[in-house]
Amino acid sequence: MFGQANVLAAGQAEFPPSVEDFYLPSILPWGAHDNYWFTKITAMVWLAVGVLIIFFLASYRNPKLVPTKKQWFAESIYGFVRNNIAVDMIGHAGVRFAPYFTTLFCFILLTNAFAIIPFFQISPNSHIAFPAFLAVISYVLFNWIGIRHHGFVKYFKNSLVPPAPWYILPLLIPIEFFSTFLVRPFSLAVRLFANMFAGHMLLLVFTLGGFAMISANAWLAPVSVLSWVMTIALTFLEFLVICLQAYVFTVLTASYVQGALAEEH
């Protein structure tokens, strides 16, 4: 973001920002400008994976009865997801899904947080591919769990055939199919993507807008300062969105798992 601001201030970039600002060039020396195979976005995803693996391995490398600060922090994250998401949504059976939910929550939270961390300042989840892949994983998970728990026929019967008079089932069954097997993964992916995309675009508009106004006319300097103050305020708002979207994605996944395990529709 600040790199783009410096380019704009030098008169080498256009305002307002566009969708093209989300397509970054390759960061490898041999990558052409239009080669997107290993960009800053890809590097952030791998960095998030590495940070989470190292953090949890280091926290539980030598667990103690009286936990260290690092162990306490890791246990607090796991305890929050286990008790407030897995158990609350699924019941005692949800404990066995707590490791996945914790991993999902932490990964989304960290990759979202890149949007407001200096020198990163863009979330991988502002690209639809990453939320879509996470949604596919959750989609496969709750369907696989449902089929394994009930059997193929019973699971789809529970999912598609609601307790309703037979004469309206031809109308309800397509609606249930559309809602359960098409809308769920789509809404999971789009909700996360849209929030992170919009948040990054807002921060870009107010940050670069300040530079654009002060470059166009020195008399607009007070308005430029106001634009940058709005950027700071929106950054705090974006932090709330970052945490909320990680929580919502995980809660909805847990809700779908609970529905897959339910004995009745």
XYZ file of C-alpha atoms in Angstrom, residues 125-238:
114
model
C -8.092 -13.908 1.034
C -8.743 -10.824 -1.096
C -8.155 -13.247 -3.991
C -11.153 -15.543 -4.485
C -8.941 -18.616 -5.066
C -7.875 -18.949 -1.435
C -11.321 -18.580 0.209
C -12.712 -20.906 -2.480
C -10.144 -23.579 -1.656
C -10.881 -23.295 2.072
C -14.607 -23.563 1.314
C -14.010 -26.686 -0.787
C -12.113 -28.304 2.099
C -14.956 -27.566 4.517
C -17.497 -28.726 1.915
C -15.736 -32.060 1.431
C -15.333 -32.413 5.210
C -18.985 -32.056 6.205
C -20.236 -34.219 3.330
C -17.685 -36.944 4.041
C -18.552 -36.881 7.745
C -22.271 -37.107 6.978
C -21.838 -40.016 4.564
C -19.546 -41.842 6.969
C -21.924 -41.328 9.901
C -25.233 -42.143 8.199
C -24.322 -43.964 5.034
C -24.677 -42.537 1.531
C -28.405 -43.023 1.036
C -29.539 -41.944 4.498
C -27.305 -38.881 4.507
C -28.681 -37.555 1.233
C -32.202 -38.441 2.281
C -31.765 -36.458 5.526
C -30.217 -33.576 3.602
C -32.684 -33.374 0.742
C -36.027 -34.634 2.001
C -37.540 -32.352 4.667
C -40.434 -33.462 6.923
C -43.210 -32.027 4.762
C -46.308 -33.244 2.893
C -45.404 -35.377 -0.125
C -47.084 -33.075 -2.624
C -44.690 -30.190 -2.007
C -41.524 -32.311 -1.961
C -40.929 -31.802 -5.722
C -40.592 -28.100 -4.918
C -38.621 -28.433 -1.671
C -36.071 -31.057 -2.730
C -34.439 -28.868 -5.446
C -34.393 -25.953 -3.007
C -32.709 -28.106 -0.342
C -30.193 -29.400 -2.880
C -29.380 -25.886 -4.082
C -29.084 -24.565 -0.519
C -27.024 -27.412 0.931
C -24.721 -28.436 -1.877
C -24.309 -25.252 -3.917
C -25.005 -22.189 -1.783
C -23.040 -23.292 1.280
C -19.556 -23.485 -0.279
C -20.277 -20.474 -2.490
C -21.406 -18.306 0.427
C -18.457 -19.414 2.591
C -15.970 -18.380 -0.074
C -17.644 -15.175 -1.224
C -18.299 -13.837 2.293
C -14.629 -14.065 3.242
C -13.358 -12.867 -0.134
C -15.748 -9.911 -0.405
C -14.963 -8.581 3.066
C -11.202 -8.755 2.601
C -11.363 -7.396 -0.952
C -13.556 -4.458 0.086
C -11.436 -3.709 3.151
C -8.220 -3.571 1.142
C -9.834 -1.421 -1.539
C -11.125 1.062 1.061
C -7.704 1.387 2.653
C -6.156 1.895 -0.780
C -8.683 4.561 -1.742
C -8.172 6.667 1.390
C -4.383 6.224 1.502
C -3.758 6.930 -2.169
C -6.526 9.545 -2.228
C -4.569 11.648 0.229
C -1.505 11.568 -2.018
C -3.611 12.233 -5.106
C -5.214 15.338 -3.591
C -2.008 16.828 -2.236
C -0.280 16.184 -5.583
C -3.102 17.846 -7.493
C -3.399 20.966 -5.336
C -1.455 22.083 -2.267
C -4.622 23.746 -0.940
C -6.090 20.278 -0.493
C -3.480 19.369 2.147
C -5.991 19.554 5.053
C -8.330 17.219 3.161
C -5.398 14.895 2.497
C -4.687 14.715 6.228
C -8.356 13.917 6.831
C -8.114 11.130 4.259
C -5.143 9.620 6.095
C -6.945 9.918 9.440
C -9.797 7.970 7.872
C -7.261 5.344 6.809
C -6.187 4.905 10.437
C -9.802 4.656 11.601
C -10.610 2.137 8.875
C -7.561 0.091 9.867
C -9.056 -0.415 13.334
C -12.373 -1.337 11.725
C -10.569 -3.739 9.412
